[in-house]
Short mmCIF file of N, CA and C in Angstrom, two decimals:
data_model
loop_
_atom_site.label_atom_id
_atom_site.label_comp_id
_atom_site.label_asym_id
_atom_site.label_seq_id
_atom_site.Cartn_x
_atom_site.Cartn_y
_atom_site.Cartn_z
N UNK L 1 102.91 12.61 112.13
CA UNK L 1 103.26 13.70 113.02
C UNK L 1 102.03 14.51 113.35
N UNK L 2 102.08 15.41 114.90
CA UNK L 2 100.98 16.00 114.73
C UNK L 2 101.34 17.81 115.07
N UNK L 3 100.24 18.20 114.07
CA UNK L 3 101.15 19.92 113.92
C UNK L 3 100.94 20.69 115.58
N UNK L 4 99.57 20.25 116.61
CA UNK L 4 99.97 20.22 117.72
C UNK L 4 100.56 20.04 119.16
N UNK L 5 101.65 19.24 117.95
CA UNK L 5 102.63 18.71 119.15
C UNK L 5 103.28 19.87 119.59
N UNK L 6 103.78 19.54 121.50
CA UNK L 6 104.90 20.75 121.78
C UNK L 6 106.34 20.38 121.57
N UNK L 7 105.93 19.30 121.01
CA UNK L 7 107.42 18.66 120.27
C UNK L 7 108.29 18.65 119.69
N UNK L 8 109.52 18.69 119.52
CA UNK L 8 109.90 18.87 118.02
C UNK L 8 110.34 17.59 117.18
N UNK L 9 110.16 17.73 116.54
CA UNK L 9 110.41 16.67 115.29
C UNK L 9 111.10 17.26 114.16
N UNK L 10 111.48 16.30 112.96
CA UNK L 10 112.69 15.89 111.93
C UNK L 10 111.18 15.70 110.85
N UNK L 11 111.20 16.72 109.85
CA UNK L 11 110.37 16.73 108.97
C UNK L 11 111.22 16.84 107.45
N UNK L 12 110.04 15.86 106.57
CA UNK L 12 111.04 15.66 105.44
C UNK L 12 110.06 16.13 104.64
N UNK L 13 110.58 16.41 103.00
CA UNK L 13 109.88 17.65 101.83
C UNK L 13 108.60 17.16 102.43
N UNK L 14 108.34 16.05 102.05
CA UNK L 14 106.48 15.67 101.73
C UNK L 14 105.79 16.22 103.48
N UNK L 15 106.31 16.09 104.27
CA UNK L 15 105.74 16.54 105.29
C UNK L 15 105.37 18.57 105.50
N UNK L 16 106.64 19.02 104.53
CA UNK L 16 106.35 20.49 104.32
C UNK L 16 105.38 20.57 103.78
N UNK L 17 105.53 19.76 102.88
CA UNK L 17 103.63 20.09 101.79
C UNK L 17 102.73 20.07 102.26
N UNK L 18 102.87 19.19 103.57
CA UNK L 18 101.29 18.93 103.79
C UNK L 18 101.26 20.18 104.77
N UNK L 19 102.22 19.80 105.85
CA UNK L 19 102.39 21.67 106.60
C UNK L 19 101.79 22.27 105.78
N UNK L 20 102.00 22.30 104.51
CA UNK L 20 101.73 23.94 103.87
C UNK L 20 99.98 23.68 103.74
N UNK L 21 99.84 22.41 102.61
CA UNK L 21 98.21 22.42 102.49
C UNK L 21 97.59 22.53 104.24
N UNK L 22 97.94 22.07 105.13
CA UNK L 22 96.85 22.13 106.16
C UNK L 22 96.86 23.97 106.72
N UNK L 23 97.55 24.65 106.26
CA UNK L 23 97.87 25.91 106.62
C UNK L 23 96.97 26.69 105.20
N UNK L 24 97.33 26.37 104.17
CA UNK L 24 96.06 26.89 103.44
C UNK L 24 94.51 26.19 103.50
N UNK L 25 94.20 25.26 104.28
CA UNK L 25 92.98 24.87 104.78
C UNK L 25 92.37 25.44 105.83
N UNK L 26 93.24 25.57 106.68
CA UNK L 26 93.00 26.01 107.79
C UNK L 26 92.15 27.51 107.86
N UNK L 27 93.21 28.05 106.95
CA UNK L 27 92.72 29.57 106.59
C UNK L 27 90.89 29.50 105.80
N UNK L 28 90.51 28.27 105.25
CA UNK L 28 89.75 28.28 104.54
C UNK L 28 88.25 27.65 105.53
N UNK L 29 89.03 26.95 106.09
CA UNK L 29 87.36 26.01 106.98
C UNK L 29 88.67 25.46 108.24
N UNK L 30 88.52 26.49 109.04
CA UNK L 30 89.48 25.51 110.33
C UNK L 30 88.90 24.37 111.09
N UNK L 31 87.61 24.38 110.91
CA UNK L 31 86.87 23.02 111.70
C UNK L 31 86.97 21.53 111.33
N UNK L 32 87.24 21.38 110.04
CA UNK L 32 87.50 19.79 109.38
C UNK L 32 88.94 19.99 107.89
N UNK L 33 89.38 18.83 108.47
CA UNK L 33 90.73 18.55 107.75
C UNK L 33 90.53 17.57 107.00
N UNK L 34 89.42 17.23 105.82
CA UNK L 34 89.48 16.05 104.94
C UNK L 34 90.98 15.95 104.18
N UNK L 35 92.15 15.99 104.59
CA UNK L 35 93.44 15.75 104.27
C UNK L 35 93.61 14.17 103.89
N UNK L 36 94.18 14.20 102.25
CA UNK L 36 94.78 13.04 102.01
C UNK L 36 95.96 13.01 101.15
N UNK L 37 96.29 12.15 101.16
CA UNK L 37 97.79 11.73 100.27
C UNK L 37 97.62 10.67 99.20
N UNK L 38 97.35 11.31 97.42
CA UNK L 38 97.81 9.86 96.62
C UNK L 38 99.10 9.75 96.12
N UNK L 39 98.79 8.25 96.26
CA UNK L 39 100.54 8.35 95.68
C UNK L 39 100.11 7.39 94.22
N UNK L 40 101.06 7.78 93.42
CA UNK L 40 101.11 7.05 92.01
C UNK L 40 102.70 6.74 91.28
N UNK L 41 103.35 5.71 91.28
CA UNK L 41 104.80 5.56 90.75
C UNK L 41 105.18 6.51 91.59
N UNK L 42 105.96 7.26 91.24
CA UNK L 42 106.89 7.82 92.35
C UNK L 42 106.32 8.94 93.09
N UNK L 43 105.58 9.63 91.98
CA UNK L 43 104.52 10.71 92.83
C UNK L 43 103.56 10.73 93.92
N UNK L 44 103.66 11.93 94.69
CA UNK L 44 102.32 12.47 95.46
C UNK L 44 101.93 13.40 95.66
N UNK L 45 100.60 13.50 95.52
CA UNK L 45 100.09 14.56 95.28
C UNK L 45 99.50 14.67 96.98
N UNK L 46 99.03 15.59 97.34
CA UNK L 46 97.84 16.15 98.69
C UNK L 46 96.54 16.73 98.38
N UNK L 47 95.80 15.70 98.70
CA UNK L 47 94.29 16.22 98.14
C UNK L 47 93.44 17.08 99.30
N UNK L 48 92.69 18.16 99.46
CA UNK L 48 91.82 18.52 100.39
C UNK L 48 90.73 18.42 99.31
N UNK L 49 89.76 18.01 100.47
CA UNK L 49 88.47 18.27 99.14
C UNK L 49 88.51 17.33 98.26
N UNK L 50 89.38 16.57 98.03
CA UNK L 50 89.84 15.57 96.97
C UNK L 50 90.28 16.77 95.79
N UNK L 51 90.41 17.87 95.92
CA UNK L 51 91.09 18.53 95.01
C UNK L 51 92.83 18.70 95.45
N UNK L 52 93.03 18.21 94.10
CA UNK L 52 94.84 18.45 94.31
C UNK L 52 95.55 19.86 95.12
N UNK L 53 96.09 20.09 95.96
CA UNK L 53 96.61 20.97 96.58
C UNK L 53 98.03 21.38 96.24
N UNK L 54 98.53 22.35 95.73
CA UNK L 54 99.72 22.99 95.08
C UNK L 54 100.48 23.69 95.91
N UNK L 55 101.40 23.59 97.05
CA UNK L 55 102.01 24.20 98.16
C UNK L 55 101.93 26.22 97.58
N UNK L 56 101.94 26.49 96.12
CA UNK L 56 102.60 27.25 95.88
C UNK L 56 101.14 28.42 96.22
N UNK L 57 100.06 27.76 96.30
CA UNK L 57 98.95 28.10 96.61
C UNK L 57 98.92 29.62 97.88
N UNK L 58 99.94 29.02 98.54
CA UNK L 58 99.82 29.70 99.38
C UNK L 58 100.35 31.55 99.61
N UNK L 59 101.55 31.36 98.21
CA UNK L 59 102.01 32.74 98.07
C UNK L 59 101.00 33.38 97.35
N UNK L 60 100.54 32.98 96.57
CA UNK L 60 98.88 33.24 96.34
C UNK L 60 97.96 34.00 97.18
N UNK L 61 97.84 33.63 98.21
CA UNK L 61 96.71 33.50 98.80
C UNK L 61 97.25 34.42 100.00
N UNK L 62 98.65 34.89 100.50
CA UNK L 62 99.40 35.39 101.22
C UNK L 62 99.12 35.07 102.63
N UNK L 63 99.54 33.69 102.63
CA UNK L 63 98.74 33.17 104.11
C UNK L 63 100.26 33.60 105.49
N UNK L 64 101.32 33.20 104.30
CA UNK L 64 102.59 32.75 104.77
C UNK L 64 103.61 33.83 105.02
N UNK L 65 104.29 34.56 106.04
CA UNK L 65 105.36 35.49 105.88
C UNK L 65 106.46 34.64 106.06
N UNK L 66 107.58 34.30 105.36
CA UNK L 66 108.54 33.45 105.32
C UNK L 66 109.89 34.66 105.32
N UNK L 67 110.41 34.32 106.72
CA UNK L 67 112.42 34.33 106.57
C UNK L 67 112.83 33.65 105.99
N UNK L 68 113.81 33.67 104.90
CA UNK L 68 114.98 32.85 104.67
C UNK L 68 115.79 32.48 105.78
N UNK L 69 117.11 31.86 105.24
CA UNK L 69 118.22 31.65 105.98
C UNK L 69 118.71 32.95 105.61
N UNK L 70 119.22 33.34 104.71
CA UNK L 70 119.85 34.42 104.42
C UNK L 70 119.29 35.81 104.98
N UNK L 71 120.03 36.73 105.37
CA UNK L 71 119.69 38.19 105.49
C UNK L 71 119.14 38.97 103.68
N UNK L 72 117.51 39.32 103.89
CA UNK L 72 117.12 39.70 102.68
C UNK L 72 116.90 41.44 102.66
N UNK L 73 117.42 42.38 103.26
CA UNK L 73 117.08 43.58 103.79
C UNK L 73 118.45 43.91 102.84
N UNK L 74 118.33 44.86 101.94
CA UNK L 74 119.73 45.95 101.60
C UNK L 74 120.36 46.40 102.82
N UNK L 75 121.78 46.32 102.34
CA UNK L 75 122.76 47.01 103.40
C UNK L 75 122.63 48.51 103.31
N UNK L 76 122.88 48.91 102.26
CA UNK L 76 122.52 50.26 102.24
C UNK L 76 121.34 50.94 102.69
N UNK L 77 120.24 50.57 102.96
CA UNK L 77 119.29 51.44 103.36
C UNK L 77 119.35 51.44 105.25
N UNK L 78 118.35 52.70 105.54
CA UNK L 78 118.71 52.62 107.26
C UNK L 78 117.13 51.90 107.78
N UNK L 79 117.86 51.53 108.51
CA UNK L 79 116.73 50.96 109.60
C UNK L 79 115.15 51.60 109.48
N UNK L 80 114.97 53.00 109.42
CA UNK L 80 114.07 53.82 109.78
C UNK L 80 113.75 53.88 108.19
N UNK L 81 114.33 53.38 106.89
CA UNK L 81 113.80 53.73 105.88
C UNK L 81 113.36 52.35 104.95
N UNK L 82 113.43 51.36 105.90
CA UNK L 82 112.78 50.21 105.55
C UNK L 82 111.47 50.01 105.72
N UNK L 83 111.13 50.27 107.12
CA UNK L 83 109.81 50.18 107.79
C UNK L 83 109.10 50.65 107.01
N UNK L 84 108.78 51.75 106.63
CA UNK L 84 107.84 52.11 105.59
C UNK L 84 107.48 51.33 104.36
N UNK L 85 108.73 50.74 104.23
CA UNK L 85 108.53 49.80 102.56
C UNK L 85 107.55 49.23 103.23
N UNK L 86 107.74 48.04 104.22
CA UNK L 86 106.53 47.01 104.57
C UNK L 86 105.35 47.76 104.88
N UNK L 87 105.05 48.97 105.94
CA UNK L 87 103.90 48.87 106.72
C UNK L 87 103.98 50.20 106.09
N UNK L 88 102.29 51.28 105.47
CA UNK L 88 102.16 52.33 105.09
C UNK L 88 101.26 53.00 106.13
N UNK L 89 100.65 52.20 106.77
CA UNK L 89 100.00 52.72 107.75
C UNK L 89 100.92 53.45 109.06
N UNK L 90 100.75 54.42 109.39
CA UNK L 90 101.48 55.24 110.98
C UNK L 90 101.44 54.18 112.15
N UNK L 91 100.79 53.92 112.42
CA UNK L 91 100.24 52.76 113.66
C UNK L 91 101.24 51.74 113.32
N UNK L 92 101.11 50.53 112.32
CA UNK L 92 101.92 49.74 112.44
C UNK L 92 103.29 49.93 112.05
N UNK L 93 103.47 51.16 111.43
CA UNK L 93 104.89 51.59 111.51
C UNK L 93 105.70 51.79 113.18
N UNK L 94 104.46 52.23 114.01
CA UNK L 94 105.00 52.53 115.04
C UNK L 94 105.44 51.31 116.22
N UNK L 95 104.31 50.49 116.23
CA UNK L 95 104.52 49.15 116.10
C UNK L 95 106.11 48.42 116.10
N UNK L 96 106.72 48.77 114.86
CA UNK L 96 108.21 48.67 114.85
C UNK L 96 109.19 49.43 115.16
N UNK L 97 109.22 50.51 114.87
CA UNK L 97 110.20 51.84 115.46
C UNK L 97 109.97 51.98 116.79
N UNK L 98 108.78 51.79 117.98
CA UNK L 98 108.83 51.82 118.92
C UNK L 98 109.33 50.69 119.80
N UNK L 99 109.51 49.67 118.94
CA UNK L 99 110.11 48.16 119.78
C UNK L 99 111.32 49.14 120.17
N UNK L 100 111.45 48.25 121.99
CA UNK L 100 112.66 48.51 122.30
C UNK L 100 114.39 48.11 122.24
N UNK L 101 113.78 47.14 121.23
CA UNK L 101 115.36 46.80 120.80
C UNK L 101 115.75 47.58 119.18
N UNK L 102 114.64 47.75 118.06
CA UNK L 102 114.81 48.48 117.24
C UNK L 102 115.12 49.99 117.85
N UNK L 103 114.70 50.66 118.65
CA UNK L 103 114.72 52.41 119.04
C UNK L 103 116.25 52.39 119.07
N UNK L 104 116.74 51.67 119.33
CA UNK L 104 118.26 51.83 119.54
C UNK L 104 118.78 52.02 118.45
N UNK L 105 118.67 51.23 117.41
CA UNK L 105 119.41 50.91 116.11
C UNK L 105 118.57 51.69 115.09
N UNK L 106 117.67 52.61 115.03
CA UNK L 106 117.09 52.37 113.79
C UNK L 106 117.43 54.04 112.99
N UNK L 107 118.33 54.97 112.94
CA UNK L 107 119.45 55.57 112.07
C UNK L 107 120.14 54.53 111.67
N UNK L 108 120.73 53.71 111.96
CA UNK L 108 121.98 52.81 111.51
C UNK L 108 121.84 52.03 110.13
N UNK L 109 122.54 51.99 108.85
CA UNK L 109 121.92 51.29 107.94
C UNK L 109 121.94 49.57 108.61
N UNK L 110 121.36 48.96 107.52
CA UNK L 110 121.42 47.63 107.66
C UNK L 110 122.36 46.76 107.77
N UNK L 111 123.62 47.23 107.02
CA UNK L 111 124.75 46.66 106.77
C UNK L 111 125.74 46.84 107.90
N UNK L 112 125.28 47.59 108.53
CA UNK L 112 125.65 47.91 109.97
C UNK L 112 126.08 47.30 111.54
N UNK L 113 124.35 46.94 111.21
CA UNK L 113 123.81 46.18 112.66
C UNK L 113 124.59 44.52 112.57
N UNK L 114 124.56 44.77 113.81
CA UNK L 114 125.04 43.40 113.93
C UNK L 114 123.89 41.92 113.73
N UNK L 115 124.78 41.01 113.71
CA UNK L 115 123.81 39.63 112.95
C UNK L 115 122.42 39.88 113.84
N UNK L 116 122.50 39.72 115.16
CA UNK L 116 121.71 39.36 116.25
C UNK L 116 120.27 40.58 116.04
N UNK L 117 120.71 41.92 115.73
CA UNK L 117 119.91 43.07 115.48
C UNK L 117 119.17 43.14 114.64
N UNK L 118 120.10 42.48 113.26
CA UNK L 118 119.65 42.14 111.80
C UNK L 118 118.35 41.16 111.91
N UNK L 119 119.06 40.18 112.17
CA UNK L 119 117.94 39.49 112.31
C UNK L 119 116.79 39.35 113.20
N UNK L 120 116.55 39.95 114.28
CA UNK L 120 115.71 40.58 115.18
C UNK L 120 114.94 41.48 114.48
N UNK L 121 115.22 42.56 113.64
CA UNK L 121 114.59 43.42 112.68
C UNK L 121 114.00 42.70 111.79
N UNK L 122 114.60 41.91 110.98
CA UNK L 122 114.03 41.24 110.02
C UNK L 122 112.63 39.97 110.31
N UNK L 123 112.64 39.71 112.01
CA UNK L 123 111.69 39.03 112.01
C UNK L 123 110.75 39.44 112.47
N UNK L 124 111.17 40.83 113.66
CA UNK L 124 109.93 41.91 114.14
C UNK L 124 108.72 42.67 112.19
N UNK L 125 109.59 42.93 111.53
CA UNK L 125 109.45 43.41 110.25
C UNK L 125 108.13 42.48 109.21
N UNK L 126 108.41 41.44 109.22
CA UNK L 126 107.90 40.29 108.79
C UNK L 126 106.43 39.72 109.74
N UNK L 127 107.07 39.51 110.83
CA UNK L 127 106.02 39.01 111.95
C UNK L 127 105.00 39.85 112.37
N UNK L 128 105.04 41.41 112.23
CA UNK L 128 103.56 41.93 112.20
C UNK L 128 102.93 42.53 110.81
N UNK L 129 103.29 41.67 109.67
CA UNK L 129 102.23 41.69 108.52
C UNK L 129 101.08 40.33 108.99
N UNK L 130 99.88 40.93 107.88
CA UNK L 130 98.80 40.44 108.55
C UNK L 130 98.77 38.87 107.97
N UNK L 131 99.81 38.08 107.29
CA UNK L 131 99.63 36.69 107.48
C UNK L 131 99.19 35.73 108.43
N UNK L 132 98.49 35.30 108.79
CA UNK L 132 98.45 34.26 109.46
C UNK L 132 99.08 33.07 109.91
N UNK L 133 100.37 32.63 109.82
CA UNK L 133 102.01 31.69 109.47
C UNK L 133 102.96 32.34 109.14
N UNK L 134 103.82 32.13 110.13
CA UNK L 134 105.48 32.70 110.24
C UNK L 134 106.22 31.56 109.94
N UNK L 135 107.01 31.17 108.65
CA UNK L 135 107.40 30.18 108.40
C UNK L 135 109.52 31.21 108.25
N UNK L 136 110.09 30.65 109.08
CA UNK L 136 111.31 31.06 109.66
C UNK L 136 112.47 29.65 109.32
N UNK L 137 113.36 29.91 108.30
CA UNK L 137 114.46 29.38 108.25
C UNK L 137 115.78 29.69 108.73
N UNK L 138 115.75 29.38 109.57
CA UNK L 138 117.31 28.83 110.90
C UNK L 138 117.63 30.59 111.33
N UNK L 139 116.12 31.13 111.79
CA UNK L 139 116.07 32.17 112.44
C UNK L 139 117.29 32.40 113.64
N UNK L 140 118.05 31.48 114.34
CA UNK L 140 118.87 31.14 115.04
C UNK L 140 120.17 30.75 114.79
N UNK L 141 120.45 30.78 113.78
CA UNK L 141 121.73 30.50 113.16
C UNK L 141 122.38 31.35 113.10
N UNK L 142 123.83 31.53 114.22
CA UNK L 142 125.34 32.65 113.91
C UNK L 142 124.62 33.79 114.63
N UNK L 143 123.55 33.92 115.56
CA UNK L 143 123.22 34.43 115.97
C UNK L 143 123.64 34.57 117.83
N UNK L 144 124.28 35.80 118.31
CA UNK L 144 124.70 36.18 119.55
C UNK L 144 123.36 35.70 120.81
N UNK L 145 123.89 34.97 121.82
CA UNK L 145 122.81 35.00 122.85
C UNK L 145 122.00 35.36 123.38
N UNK L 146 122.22 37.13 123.91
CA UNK L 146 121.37 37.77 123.82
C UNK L 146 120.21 37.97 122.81
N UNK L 147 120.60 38.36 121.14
CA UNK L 147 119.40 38.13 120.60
C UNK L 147 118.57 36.75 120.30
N UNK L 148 119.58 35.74 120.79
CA UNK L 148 118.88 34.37 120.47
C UNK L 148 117.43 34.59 121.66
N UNK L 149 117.39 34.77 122.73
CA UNK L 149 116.78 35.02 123.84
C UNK L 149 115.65 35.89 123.47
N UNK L 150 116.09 37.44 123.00
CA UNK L 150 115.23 38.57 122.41
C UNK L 150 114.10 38.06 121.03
N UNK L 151 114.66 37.23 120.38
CA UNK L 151 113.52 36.32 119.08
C UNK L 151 112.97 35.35 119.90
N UNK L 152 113.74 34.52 120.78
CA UNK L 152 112.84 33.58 121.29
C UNK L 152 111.08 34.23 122.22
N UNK L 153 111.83 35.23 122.77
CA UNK L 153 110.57 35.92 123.63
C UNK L 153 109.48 36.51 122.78
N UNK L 154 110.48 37.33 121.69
CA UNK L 154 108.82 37.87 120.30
C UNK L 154 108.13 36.47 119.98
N UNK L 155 108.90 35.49 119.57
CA UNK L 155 107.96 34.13 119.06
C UNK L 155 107.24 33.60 119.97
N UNK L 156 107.54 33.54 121.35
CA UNK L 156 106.47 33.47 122.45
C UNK L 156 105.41 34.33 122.43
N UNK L 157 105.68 35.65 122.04
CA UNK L 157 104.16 36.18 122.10
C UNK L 157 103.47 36.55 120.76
N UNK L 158 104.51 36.12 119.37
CA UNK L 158 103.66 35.59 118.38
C UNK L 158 103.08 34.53 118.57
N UNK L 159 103.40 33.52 119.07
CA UNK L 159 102.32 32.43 118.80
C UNK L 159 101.27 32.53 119.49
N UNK L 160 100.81 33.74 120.00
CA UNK L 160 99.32 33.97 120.76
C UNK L 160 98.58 34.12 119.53
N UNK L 161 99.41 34.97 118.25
CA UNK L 161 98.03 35.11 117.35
C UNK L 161 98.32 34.58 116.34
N UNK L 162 99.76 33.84 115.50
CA UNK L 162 99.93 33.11 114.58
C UNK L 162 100.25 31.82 114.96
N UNK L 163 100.65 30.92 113.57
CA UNK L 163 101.37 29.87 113.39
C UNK L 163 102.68 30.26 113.26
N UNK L 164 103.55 28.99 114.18
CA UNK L 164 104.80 29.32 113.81
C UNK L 164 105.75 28.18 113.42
N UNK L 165 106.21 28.25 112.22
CA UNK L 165 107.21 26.93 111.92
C UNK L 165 108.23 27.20 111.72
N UNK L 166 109.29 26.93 112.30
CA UNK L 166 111.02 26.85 112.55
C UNK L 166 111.48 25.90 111.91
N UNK L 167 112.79 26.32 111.49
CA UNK L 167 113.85 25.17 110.86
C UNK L 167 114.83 25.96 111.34
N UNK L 168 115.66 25.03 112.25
CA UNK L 168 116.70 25.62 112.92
C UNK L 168 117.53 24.60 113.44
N UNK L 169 118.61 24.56 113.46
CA UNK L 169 119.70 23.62 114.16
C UNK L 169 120.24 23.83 115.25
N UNK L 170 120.03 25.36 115.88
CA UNK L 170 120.30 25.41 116.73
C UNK L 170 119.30 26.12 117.97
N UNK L 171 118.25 25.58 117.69
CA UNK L 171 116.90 26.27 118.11
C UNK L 171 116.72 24.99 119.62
N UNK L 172 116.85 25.71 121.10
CA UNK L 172 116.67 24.73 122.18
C UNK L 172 115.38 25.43 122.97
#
């Protein structure tokens, strides 16, 4: 497979790994990909460098802001008293409270908003920490049209300055 395809493709575990090692390489020397794969009895490992590569490397190294599938935000807290947890700086707080689909919602607790809002928050929230890879599980799932449309357009103008990898079933 190639990670600059505009394609989509059907990726299986061992192909996440390597996703992941070429995403902690990348961050390290983006000009050459000495990427390999040994395999031994049932194992494989991913070598860069010929050094073994550990996917887990990467929470490490905080390359990666990852959604779940699941909604991970407390119900109880409000909109306007989350933002601060992530961003301490004024600027990129504003950043989020000034989006025009958050200004609407953001008194309302979490448990509140509807799926489409929820999760629109949760990926505006995520998507401007300074990782470099937005790794998003079924960001699109049970999600209303309108906001399917409203995430699709932020991920259009995230991918001007990140990576972005989707797992979604219902992602067109």
């Amino acid at each position: 497979f190639r990670l600059t395809s505009s394609k989509f493709f059907i990726i299986d575990e061992m192909q996440i790994d390597i996703i992941l090692a070429y995403i902690y390489y990348v961050t390290k020397n983006p000009y050459i990909l000495p990427l390999s794969i040994r395999r031994s009895g049932s194992s494989e490992d991913i070598l860069i460098d010929n050094e073994c590569f550990t996917p887990s490397r990467n929470i490490e190294l905080m390359n990666i802001s990852y959604l779940p599938q699941d909604s991970f935000l407390p119900n109880d807290l409000k909109v306007r008293d989350v933002i601060p947890i992530y961003y301490k700086d004024g600027d990129a707080q504003d950043k989020i409270f000034y989006d025009p689909r958050v200004a609407g919602f953001e008194r309302q607790k979490i448990g509140t908003l509807s799926s489409g809002e929820r999760r629109y928050f949760e990926i505006l929230l995520i998507s401007r920490l300074s990782h470099q890879f937005l790794l998003l599980d079924e960001p699109f799932s049970g999600i209303e049209p309108l906001y399917q449309e409203s995430i699709k357009e932020l991920l259009i103008e995230l991918k001007k300055e990140k990576g972005i990898v989707i797992t979604d079933h219902y992602y067109r």
